Amino acid sequence: MLPPLMFTEEELEALVLGSRWVADRADQRLSEAAKCALFKIASVLPQDLRHSLDANALMVQSASHAVVETIDLSQIRHAIRTEHKASIRYADLKGNASTRTIWPLALGYFDHVRMLAAWCELRQEFRHFRTDRISAVTVERERFPRRRHLLVQEWREMDPPQVKCNTADRN
């Protein structure tokens, strides 16, 4: 049992808006999780706050261009959480396929594309991969040789021109 949740109206607006955005723009499993989380929050709110939640007027415009992936992004999120390497089959802008072993660090959800930031063993550098160009993913048993939070810190400290991006077109 959770104690009563006490949110301000602004906090509730933020939760609803964020949940609606995730429900509309994330992969199916994360979308369902956002809807379930909002339902769980609503079920334990006091009546007056539950009404504020239901009457929330902040809307998210539906994505005009649906992102279509052939992989289950929950596998990537699992690899990120557990700090396990992953093997991916990736096609570049020209359609050239390659197999990479990566250390997935972060997923970026944008309106028209999703990006995976990872350390690439083949290139020996941080790379960005469009998730709609990944045709297969296998989470490996082997863990990252270093902690993810340290890798993320290194990735964030890099100057943007040093990060190689596998996406010439962002649309």
Short mmCIF file of N, CA and C in Angstrom, two decimals:
data_model
loop_
_atom_site.label_atom_id
_atom_site.label_comp_id
_atom_site.label_asym_id
_atom_site.label_seq_id
_atom_site.Cartn_x
_atom_site.Cartn_y
_atom_site.Cartn_z
N MET A 1 0.84 -1.18 0.00
CA MET A 1 0.00 0.00 0.00
C MET A 1 0.89 1.24 0.00
N LEU A 2 0.54 2.15 -0.86
CA LEU A 2 1.25 3.42 -0.91
C LEU A 2 0.52 4.44 -0.05
N PRO A 3 1.27 5.35 0.54
CA PRO A 3 0.59 6.45 1.24
C PRO A 3 -0.11 7.32 0.20
N PRO A 4 -1.06 8.15 0.61
CA PRO A 4 -1.73 9.01 -0.37
C PRO A 4 -0.70 9.87 -1.11
N LEU A 5 -0.88 9.95 -2.42
CA LEU A 5 0.02 10.75 -3.22
C LEU A 5 -0.46 12.20 -3.21
N MET A 6 0.42 13.09 -2.85
CA MET A 6 0.07 14.49 -2.78
C MET A 6 0.87 15.24 -3.84
N PHE A 7 0.21 15.55 -4.93
CA PHE A 7 0.82 16.30 -6.01
C PHE A 7 0.17 17.67 -6.09
N THR A 8 0.94 18.64 -6.55
CA THR A 8 0.35 19.94 -6.86
C THR A 8 -0.33 19.80 -8.23
N GLU A 9 -1.14 20.77 -8.60
CA GLU A 9 -1.77 20.71 -9.91
C GLU A 9 -0.74 20.75 -11.02
N GLU A 10 0.34 21.52 -10.84
CA GLU A 10 1.39 21.58 -11.85
C GLU A 10 2.11 20.23 -11.98
N GLU A 11 2.34 19.57 -10.85
CA GLU A 11 2.98 18.26 -10.91
C GLU A 11 2.09 17.27 -11.64
N LEU A 12 0.80 17.31 -11.38
CA LEU A 12 -0.13 16.43 -12.10
C LEU A 12 -0.15 16.75 -13.59
N GLU A 13 -0.13 18.04 -13.93
CA GLU A 13 -0.10 18.41 -15.34
C GLU A 13 1.16 17.85 -16.01
N ALA A 14 2.28 17.94 -15.33
CA ALA A 14 3.53 17.41 -15.87
C ALA A 14 3.46 15.90 -16.07
N LEU A 15 2.90 15.20 -15.08
CA LEU A 15 2.77 13.74 -15.19
C LEU A 15 1.85 13.35 -16.34
N VAL A 16 0.73 14.03 -16.45
CA VAL A 16 -0.23 13.71 -17.52
C VAL A 16 0.37 14.03 -18.88
N LEU A 17 0.96 15.20 -19.02
CA LEU A 17 1.54 15.59 -20.30
C LEU A 17 2.66 14.63 -20.71
N GLY A 18 3.55 14.34 -19.78
CA GLY A 18 4.64 13.41 -20.09
C GLY A 18 4.13 12.02 -20.43
N SER A 19 3.16 11.54 -19.70
CA SER A 19 2.59 10.22 -19.97
C SER A 19 1.90 10.18 -21.33
N ARG A 20 1.20 11.25 -21.66
CA ARG A 20 0.53 11.30 -22.97
C ARG A 20 1.57 11.32 -24.10
N TRP A 21 2.66 12.05 -23.90
CA TRP A 21 3.70 12.10 -24.93
C TRP A 21 4.31 10.71 -25.12
N VAL A 22 4.65 10.05 -24.02
CA VAL A 22 5.23 8.71 -24.10
C VAL A 22 4.23 7.73 -24.72
N ALA A 23 2.97 7.81 -24.31
CA ALA A 23 1.96 6.90 -24.85
C ALA A 23 1.81 7.07 -26.36
N ASP A 24 2.00 8.28 -26.86
CA ASP A 24 1.83 8.54 -28.28
C ASP A 24 3.10 8.29 -29.10
N ARG A 25 4.28 8.48 -28.51
CA ARG A 25 5.51 8.49 -29.30
C ARG A 25 6.48 7.35 -29.02
N ALA A 26 6.30 6.63 -27.95
CA ALA A 26 7.27 5.57 -27.62
C ALA A 26 6.86 4.26 -28.27
N ASP A 27 7.72 3.27 -28.14
CA ASP A 27 7.39 1.95 -28.65
C ASP A 27 6.20 1.38 -27.86
N GLN A 28 5.61 0.33 -28.36
CA GLN A 28 4.36 -0.19 -27.82
C GLN A 28 4.45 -0.54 -26.33
N ARG A 29 5.50 -1.21 -25.92
CA ARG A 29 5.60 -1.63 -24.52
C ARG A 29 5.75 -0.44 -23.58
N LEU A 30 6.54 0.56 -23.98
CA LEU A 30 6.71 1.75 -23.15
C LEU A 30 5.44 2.59 -23.16
N SER A 31 4.76 2.62 -24.29
CA SER A 31 3.49 3.32 -24.39
C SER A 31 2.46 2.74 -23.42
N GLU A 32 2.35 1.44 -23.40
CA GLU A 32 1.42 0.78 -22.47
C GLU A 32 1.83 1.02 -21.03
N ALA A 33 3.13 1.03 -20.75
CA ALA A 33 3.60 1.28 -19.39
C ALA A 33 3.21 2.69 -18.94
N ALA A 34 3.29 3.67 -19.83
CA ALA A 34 2.90 5.05 -19.48
C ALA A 34 1.42 5.11 -19.14
N LYS A 35 0.60 4.44 -19.93
CA LYS A 35 -0.85 4.42 -19.67
C LYS A 35 -1.15 3.74 -18.33
N CYS A 36 -0.48 2.63 -18.06
CA CYS A 36 -0.70 1.90 -16.80
C CYS A 36 -0.25 2.73 -15.60
N ALA A 37 0.89 3.40 -15.73
CA ALA A 37 1.39 4.22 -14.63
C ALA A 37 0.41 5.34 -14.30
N LEU A 38 -0.13 5.99 -15.32
CA LEU A 38 -1.09 7.06 -15.10
C LEU A 38 -2.37 6.52 -14.45
N PHE A 39 -2.80 5.35 -14.87
CA PHE A 39 -3.98 4.73 -14.26
C PHE A 39 -3.72 4.42 -12.78
N LYS A 40 -2.54 3.89 -12.46
CA LYS A 40 -2.20 3.58 -11.07
C LYS A 40 -2.15 4.84 -10.22
N ILE A 41 -1.57 5.90 -10.77
CA ILE A 41 -1.53 7.16 -10.03
C ILE A 41 -2.95 7.66 -9.77
N ALA A 42 -3.78 7.62 -10.79
CA ALA A 42 -5.16 8.09 -10.66
C ALA A 42 -5.93 7.29 -9.61
N SER A 43 -5.65 6.02 -9.52
CA SER A 43 -6.42 5.16 -8.61
C SER A 43 -6.12 5.43 -7.14
N VAL A 44 -5.00 6.06 -6.83
CA VAL A 44 -4.67 6.32 -5.42
C VAL A 44 -4.74 7.81 -5.05
N LEU A 45 -5.13 8.64 -6.00
CA LEU A 45 -5.23 10.07 -5.71
C LEU A 45 -6.50 10.38 -4.93
N PRO A 46 -6.46 11.38 -4.08
CA PRO A 46 -7.69 11.86 -3.45
C PRO A 46 -8.65 12.36 -4.54
N GLN A 47 -9.94 12.35 -4.25
CA GLN A 47 -10.98 12.67 -5.24
C GLN A 47 -10.75 14.01 -5.95
N ASP A 48 -10.40 15.07 -5.22
CA ASP A 48 -10.23 16.38 -5.85
C ASP A 48 -9.06 16.39 -6.84
N LEU A 49 -7.98 15.68 -6.50
CA LEU A 49 -6.85 15.62 -7.42
C LEU A 49 -7.14 14.69 -8.59
N ARG A 50 -7.92 13.64 -8.36
CA ARG A 50 -8.30 12.74 -9.45
C ARG A 50 -9.11 13.52 -10.49
N HIS A 51 -9.96 14.44 -10.01
CA HIS A 51 -10.73 15.28 -10.94
C HIS A 51 -9.78 16.17 -11.75
N SER A 52 -8.75 16.73 -11.12
CA SER A 52 -7.77 17.55 -11.83
C SER A 52 -7.04 16.73 -12.90
N LEU A 53 -6.78 15.49 -12.57
CA LEU A 53 -6.11 14.60 -13.51
C LEU A 53 -7.00 14.36 -14.73
N ASP A 54 -8.28 14.07 -14.48
CA ASP A 54 -9.23 13.80 -15.57
C ASP A 54 -9.51 15.04 -16.41
N ALA A 55 -9.48 16.21 -15.79
CA ALA A 55 -9.82 17.45 -16.48
C ALA A 55 -8.61 18.14 -17.09
N ASN A 56 -7.46 17.51 -17.04
CA ASN A 56 -6.24 18.11 -17.55
C ASN A 56 -6.42 18.53 -19.01
N ALA A 57 -6.10 19.79 -19.30
CA ALA A 57 -6.31 20.34 -20.63
C ALA A 57 -5.03 20.40 -21.47
N LEU A 58 -3.94 19.86 -20.98
CA LEU A 58 -2.70 19.86 -21.75
C LEU A 58 -2.71 18.65 -22.67
N MET A 59 -2.55 18.89 -23.94
CA MET A 59 -2.65 17.82 -24.94
C MET A 59 -1.32 17.65 -25.68
N VAL A 60 -1.16 16.47 -26.24
CA VAL A 60 -0.02 16.16 -27.08
C VAL A 60 -0.57 15.92 -28.47
N GLN A 61 -0.01 16.61 -29.44
CA GLN A 61 -0.43 16.39 -30.81
C GLN A 61 0.07 15.03 -31.26
N SER A 62 -0.77 14.28 -31.91
CA SER A 62 -0.35 12.97 -32.40
C SER A 62 0.80 13.13 -33.38
N ALA A 63 1.70 12.19 -33.32
CA ALA A 63 2.86 12.22 -34.21
C ALA A 63 2.39 12.16 -35.65
N SER A 64 2.87 13.08 -36.48
CA SER A 64 2.46 13.12 -37.88
C SER A 64 3.15 12.04 -38.70
N HIS A 65 4.26 11.56 -38.20
CA HIS A 65 5.05 10.55 -38.91
C HIS A 65 5.38 9.44 -37.92
N ALA A 66 4.73 8.32 -38.06
CA ALA A 66 4.95 7.22 -37.13
C ALA A 66 6.33 6.60 -37.35
N VAL A 67 7.03 6.38 -36.25
CA VAL A 67 8.32 5.71 -36.30
C VAL A 67 8.04 4.21 -36.30
N VAL A 68 8.62 3.51 -37.26
CA VAL A 68 8.39 2.07 -37.37
C VAL A 68 9.72 1.36 -37.19
N GLU A 69 9.75 0.49 -36.20
CA GLU A 69 10.94 -0.31 -35.96
C GLU A 69 10.62 -1.78 -36.19
N THR A 70 11.64 -2.53 -36.55
CA THR A 70 11.45 -3.96 -36.73
C THR A 70 11.94 -4.72 -35.51
N ILE A 71 12.45 -4.01 -34.52
CA ILE A 71 12.95 -4.66 -33.30
C ILE A 71 12.10 -4.24 -32.11
N ASP A 72 12.23 -4.97 -31.04
CA ASP A 72 11.56 -4.66 -29.79
C ASP A 72 12.52 -3.82 -28.95
N LEU A 73 12.20 -2.53 -28.79
CA LEU A 73 13.10 -1.64 -28.06
C LEU A 73 13.21 -1.99 -26.58
N SER A 74 12.30 -2.80 -26.07
CA SER A 74 12.42 -3.19 -24.67
C SER A 74 13.70 -4.01 -24.46
N GLN A 75 14.16 -4.70 -25.49
CA GLN A 75 15.43 -5.43 -25.39
C GLN A 75 16.59 -4.45 -25.20
N ILE A 76 16.57 -3.36 -25.95
CA ILE A 76 17.62 -2.35 -25.83
C ILE A 76 17.56 -1.71 -24.44
N ARG A 77 16.34 -1.37 -23.99
CA ARG A 77 16.22 -0.77 -22.65
C ARG A 77 16.71 -1.73 -21.58
N HIS A 78 16.44 -3.01 -21.75
CA HIS A 78 16.92 -4.02 -20.79
C HIS A 78 18.46 -4.05 -20.79
N ALA A 79 19.06 -4.03 -21.96
CA ALA A 79 20.52 -4.05 -22.04
C ALA A 79 21.12 -2.80 -21.39
N ILE A 80 20.46 -1.66 -21.57
CA ILE A 80 20.94 -0.43 -20.93
C ILE A 80 20.88 -0.56 -19.41
N ARG A 81 19.72 -1.01 -18.90
CA ARG A 81 19.55 -1.13 -17.44
C ARG A 81 20.52 -2.12 -16.83
N THR A 82 20.76 -3.23 -17.50
CA THR A 82 21.59 -4.30 -16.93
C THR A 82 23.06 -4.20 -17.33
N GLU A 83 23.39 -3.19 -18.17
CA GLU A 83 24.76 -2.97 -18.62
C GLU A 83 25.33 -4.18 -19.36
N HIS A 84 24.52 -4.73 -20.26
CA HIS A 84 24.96 -5.85 -21.09
C HIS A 84 25.20 -5.38 -22.51
N LYS A 85 26.21 -5.97 -23.13
CA LYS A 85 26.48 -5.69 -24.53
C LYS A 85 25.33 -6.21 -25.39
N ALA A 86 25.24 -5.67 -26.60
CA ALA A 86 24.22 -6.14 -27.54
C ALA A 86 24.86 -6.25 -28.92
N SER A 87 24.39 -7.20 -29.67
CA SER A 87 24.79 -7.31 -31.08
C SER A 87 23.62 -6.80 -31.90
N ILE A 88 23.92 -5.93 -32.85
CA ILE A 88 22.86 -5.40 -33.70
C ILE A 88 23.22 -5.61 -35.17
N ARG A 89 22.21 -5.75 -35.96
CA ARG A 89 22.34 -5.75 -37.43
C ARG A 89 21.83 -4.38 -37.85
N TYR A 90 22.69 -3.58 -38.50
CA TYR A 90 22.39 -2.18 -38.78
C TYR A 90 22.60 -1.86 -40.25
N ALA A 91 21.69 -1.06 -40.82
CA ALA A 91 21.85 -0.60 -42.20
C ALA A 91 22.12 0.90 -42.18
N ASP A 92 23.16 1.33 -42.88
CA ASP A 92 23.47 2.75 -42.92
C ASP A 92 22.54 3.45 -43.91
N LEU A 93 22.78 4.73 -44.13
CA LEU A 93 21.95 5.55 -45.01
C LEU A 93 21.85 4.98 -46.43
N LYS A 94 22.93 4.36 -46.89
CA LYS A 94 22.96 3.78 -48.24
C LYS A 94 22.41 2.36 -48.29
N GLY A 95 22.02 1.84 -47.12
CA GLY A 95 21.48 0.48 -47.08
C GLY A 95 22.52 -0.60 -46.86
N ASN A 96 23.78 -0.20 -46.67
CA ASN A 96 24.84 -1.17 -46.40
C ASN A 96 24.67 -1.74 -45.00
N ALA A 97 24.59 -3.05 -44.91
CA ALA A 97 24.37 -3.71 -43.62
C ALA A 97 25.68 -4.07 -42.95
N SER A 98 25.66 -3.99 -41.62
CA SER A 98 26.82 -4.42 -40.83
C SER A 98 26.31 -4.98 -39.52
N THR A 99 27.14 -5.78 -38.91
CA THR A 99 26.84 -6.32 -37.59
C THR A 99 27.79 -5.64 -36.61
N ARG A 100 27.24 -5.14 -35.52
CA ARG A 100 28.04 -4.41 -34.54
C ARG A 100 27.80 -4.99 -33.15
N THR A 101 28.84 -4.99 -32.34
CA THR A 101 28.69 -5.24 -30.91
C THR A 101 28.80 -3.89 -30.25
N ILE A 102 27.77 -3.56 -29.49
CA ILE A 102 27.69 -2.23 -28.89
C ILE A 102 27.45 -2.33 -27.40
N TRP A 103 27.72 -1.22 -26.73
CA TRP A 103 27.38 -1.07 -25.32
C TRP A 103 26.31 0.02 -25.28
N PRO A 104 25.05 -0.34 -25.31
CA PRO A 104 23.99 0.67 -25.38
C PRO A 104 23.92 1.53 -24.12
N LEU A 105 23.90 2.85 -24.32
CA LEU A 105 23.95 3.78 -23.20
C LEU A 105 22.66 4.55 -22.99
N ALA A 106 22.01 4.97 -24.08
CA ALA A 106 20.82 5.82 -23.94
C ALA A 106 19.98 5.73 -25.20
N LEU A 107 18.67 5.89 -25.01
CA LEU A 107 17.74 5.98 -26.13
C LEU A 107 17.16 7.38 -26.15
N GLY A 108 17.15 8.00 -27.31
CA GLY A 108 16.54 9.31 -27.48
C GLY A 108 15.28 9.18 -28.29
N TYR A 109 14.17 9.69 -27.75
CA TYR A 109 12.87 9.64 -28.43
C TYR A 109 12.57 11.02 -28.98
N PHE A 110 12.58 11.14 -30.30
CA PHE A 110 12.27 12.40 -30.97
C PHE A 110 10.97 12.22 -31.75
N ASP A 111 10.44 13.30 -32.28
CA ASP A 111 9.17 13.21 -32.99
C ASP A 111 9.22 12.26 -34.19
N HIS A 112 10.30 12.29 -34.96
CA HIS A 112 10.34 11.53 -36.21
C HIS A 112 11.37 10.41 -36.24
N VAL A 113 12.14 10.28 -35.17
CA VAL A 113 13.18 9.27 -35.17
C VAL A 113 13.55 8.93 -33.72
N ARG A 114 14.05 7.75 -33.53
CA ARG A 114 14.59 7.35 -32.24
C ARG A 114 16.06 7.03 -32.44
N MET A 115 16.87 7.48 -31.50
CA MET A 115 18.32 7.30 -31.61
C MET A 115 18.85 6.51 -30.43
N LEU A 116 19.77 5.63 -30.73
CA LEU A 116 20.46 4.85 -29.72
C LEU A 116 21.90 5.35 -29.64
N ALA A 117 22.30 5.80 -28.47
CA ALA A 117 23.69 6.18 -28.24
C ALA A 117 24.39 4.97 -27.64
N ALA A 118 25.57 4.64 -28.18
CA ALA A 118 26.26 3.44 -27.72
C ALA A 118 27.75 3.56 -28.00
N TRP A 119 28.52 2.77 -27.26
CA TRP A 119 29.93 2.58 -27.59
C TRP A 119 29.96 1.45 -28.60
N CYS A 120 30.62 1.68 -29.72
CA CYS A 120 30.70 0.68 -30.79
C CYS A 120 32.07 0.02 -30.74
N GLU A 121 32.09 -1.30 -30.56
CA GLU A 121 33.37 -2.00 -30.49
C GLU A 121 34.09 -1.99 -31.83
N LEU A 122 33.35 -2.04 -32.93
CA LEU A 122 33.97 -2.02 -34.25
C LEU A 122 34.72 -0.71 -34.50
N ARG A 123 34.09 0.41 -34.20
CA ARG A 123 34.68 1.72 -34.46
C ARG A 123 35.50 2.25 -33.29
N GLN A 124 35.37 1.61 -32.13
CA GLN A 124 36.08 2.03 -30.92
C GLN A 124 35.81 3.49 -30.58
N GLU A 125 34.52 3.86 -30.67
CA GLU A 125 34.09 5.20 -30.32
C GLU A 125 32.59 5.22 -30.09
N PHE A 126 32.14 6.31 -29.50
CA PHE A 126 30.71 6.49 -29.31
C PHE A 126 30.06 6.72 -30.66
N ARG A 127 28.92 6.08 -30.87
CA ARG A 127 28.18 6.22 -32.12
C ARG A 127 26.69 6.37 -31.80
N HIS A 128 25.98 6.92 -32.78
CA HIS A 128 24.52 7.03 -32.69
C HIS A 128 23.91 6.19 -33.80
N PHE A 129 22.89 5.43 -33.46
CA PHE A 129 22.23 4.54 -34.42
C PHE A 129 20.74 4.85 -34.45
N ARG A 130 20.19 5.05 -35.64
CA ARG A 130 18.75 5.20 -35.77
C ARG A 130 18.12 3.84 -35.53
N THR A 131 17.16 3.78 -34.62
CA THR A 131 16.59 2.48 -34.27
C THR A 131 15.76 1.87 -35.40
N ASP A 132 15.23 2.70 -36.30
CA ASP A 132 14.47 2.15 -37.42
C ASP A 132 15.37 1.50 -38.46
N ARG A 133 16.68 1.63 -38.31
CA ARG A 133 17.63 0.98 -39.21
C ARG A 133 18.27 -0.25 -38.58
N ILE A 134 17.87 -0.58 -37.37
CA ILE A 134 18.36 -1.80 -36.71
C ILE A 134 17.37 -2.91 -37.05
N SER A 135 17.85 -3.96 -37.72
CA SER A 135 16.95 -5.03 -38.14
C SER A 135 16.95 -6.23 -37.19
N ALA A 136 17.95 -6.30 -36.32
CA ALA A 136 18.01 -7.40 -35.36
C ALA A 136 18.84 -6.95 -34.16
N VAL A 137 18.44 -7.46 -33.00
CA VAL A 137 19.20 -7.16 -31.78
C VAL A 137 19.22 -8.41 -30.90
N THR A 138 20.38 -8.67 -30.33
CA THR A 138 20.54 -9.76 -29.37
C THR A 138 21.29 -9.21 -28.17
N VAL A 139 20.70 -9.33 -27.01
CA VAL A 139 21.37 -8.91 -25.79
C VAL A 139 22.32 -10.04 -25.39
N GLU A 140 23.57 -9.69 -25.22
CA GLU A 140 24.60 -10.68 -24.91
C GLU A 140 24.69 -10.92 -23.40
N ARG A 141 25.33 -12.01 -23.03
CA ARG A 141 25.56 -12.30 -21.60
C ARG A 141 26.66 -11.42 -21.02
N GLU A 142 27.55 -10.99 -21.87
CA GLU A 142 28.71 -10.22 -21.42
C GLU A 142 28.30 -8.80 -21.03
N ARG A 143 28.81 -8.37 -19.88
CA ARG A 143 28.53 -7.02 -19.39
C ARG A 143 29.54 -6.04 -19.95
N PHE A 144 29.21 -4.76 -19.85
CA PHE A 144 30.16 -3.70 -20.23
C PHE A 144 31.41 -3.87 -19.37
N PRO A 145 32.58 -3.58 -19.91
CA PRO A 145 33.79 -3.64 -19.09
C PRO A 145 33.91 -2.48 -18.10
N ARG A 146 33.11 -1.43 -18.32
CA ARG A 146 33.09 -0.29 -17.40
C ARG A 146 31.64 0.05 -17.09
N ARG A 147 31.42 0.74 -15.99
CA ARG A 147 30.08 1.10 -15.56
C ARG A 147 29.43 2.08 -16.53
N ARG A 148 28.13 1.91 -16.76
CA ARG A 148 27.39 2.74 -17.71
C ARG A 148 27.43 4.21 -17.33
N HIS A 149 27.28 4.52 -16.05
CA HIS A 149 27.23 5.94 -15.67
C HIS A 149 28.54 6.65 -16.02
N LEU A 150 29.67 5.94 -15.96
CA LEU A 150 30.95 6.54 -16.36
C LEU A 150 31.02 6.73 -17.87
N LEU A 151 30.50 5.77 -18.61
CA LEU A 151 30.47 5.89 -20.07
C LEU A 151 29.56 7.03 -20.51
N VAL A 152 28.41 7.15 -19.86
CA VAL A 152 27.49 8.24 -20.19
C VAL A 152 28.14 9.59 -19.91
N GLN A 153 28.85 9.67 -18.81
CA GLN A 153 29.55 10.91 -18.48
C GLN A 153 30.57 11.25 -19.57
N GLU A 154 31.35 10.28 -20.02
CA GLU A 154 32.32 10.51 -21.10
C GLU A 154 31.61 10.94 -22.38
N TRP A 155 30.52 10.28 -22.70
CA TRP A 155 29.75 10.60 -23.90
C TRP A 155 29.23 12.03 -23.84
N ARG A 156 28.71 12.43 -22.70
CA ARG A 156 28.18 13.79 -22.54
C ARG A 156 29.27 14.85 -22.59
N GLU A 157 30.47 14.52 -22.16
CA GLU A 157 31.57 15.50 -22.14
C GLU A 157 32.22 15.70 -23.50
N MET A 158 31.90 14.83 -24.44
CA MET A 158 32.50 14.95 -25.77
C MET A 158 31.97 16.18 -26.49
N ASP A 159 32.81 16.77 -27.32
CA ASP A 159 32.35 17.85 -28.19
C ASP A 159 31.50 17.22 -29.28
N PRO A 160 30.36 17.82 -29.62
CA PRO A 160 29.48 17.22 -30.63
C PRO A 160 30.16 16.85 -31.95
N PRO A 161 31.12 17.63 -32.48
CA PRO A 161 31.74 17.23 -33.74
C PRO A 161 32.51 15.91 -33.66
N GLN A 162 32.92 15.49 -32.45
CA GLN A 162 33.68 14.25 -32.32
C GLN A 162 32.79 13.02 -32.32
N VAL A 163 31.50 13.20 -32.11
CA VAL A 163 30.59 12.07 -32.08
C VAL A 163 30.22 11.73 -33.51
N LYS A 164 30.51 10.51 -33.91
CA LYS A 164 30.16 10.07 -35.26
C LYS A 164 28.70 9.65 -35.25
N CYS A 165 27.96 10.16 -36.20
CA CYS A 165 26.54 9.86 -36.26
C CYS A 165 26.27 9.11 -37.55
N ASN A 166 25.57 8.02 -37.46
CA ASN A 166 25.25 7.20 -38.62
C ASN A 166 23.99 7.68 -39.32
N THR A 167 23.62 8.94 -39.12
CA THR A 167 22.38 9.44 -39.70
C THR A 167 22.60 10.77 -40.39
N ALA A 168 22.84 10.74 -41.66
CA ALA A 168 22.98 11.99 -42.41
C ALA A 168 21.62 12.65 -42.56
N ASP A 169 20.58 11.83 -42.68
CA ASP A 169 19.24 12.40 -42.77
C ASP A 169 18.52 12.16 -41.46
N ARG A 170 17.96 13.18 -40.91
CA ARG A 170 17.29 13.08 -39.60
C ARG A 170 15.78 13.01 -39.77
N ASN A 171 15.28 12.98 -40.95
CA ASN A 171 13.83 12.93 -41.18
C ASN A 171 13.37 11.56 -41.45
#
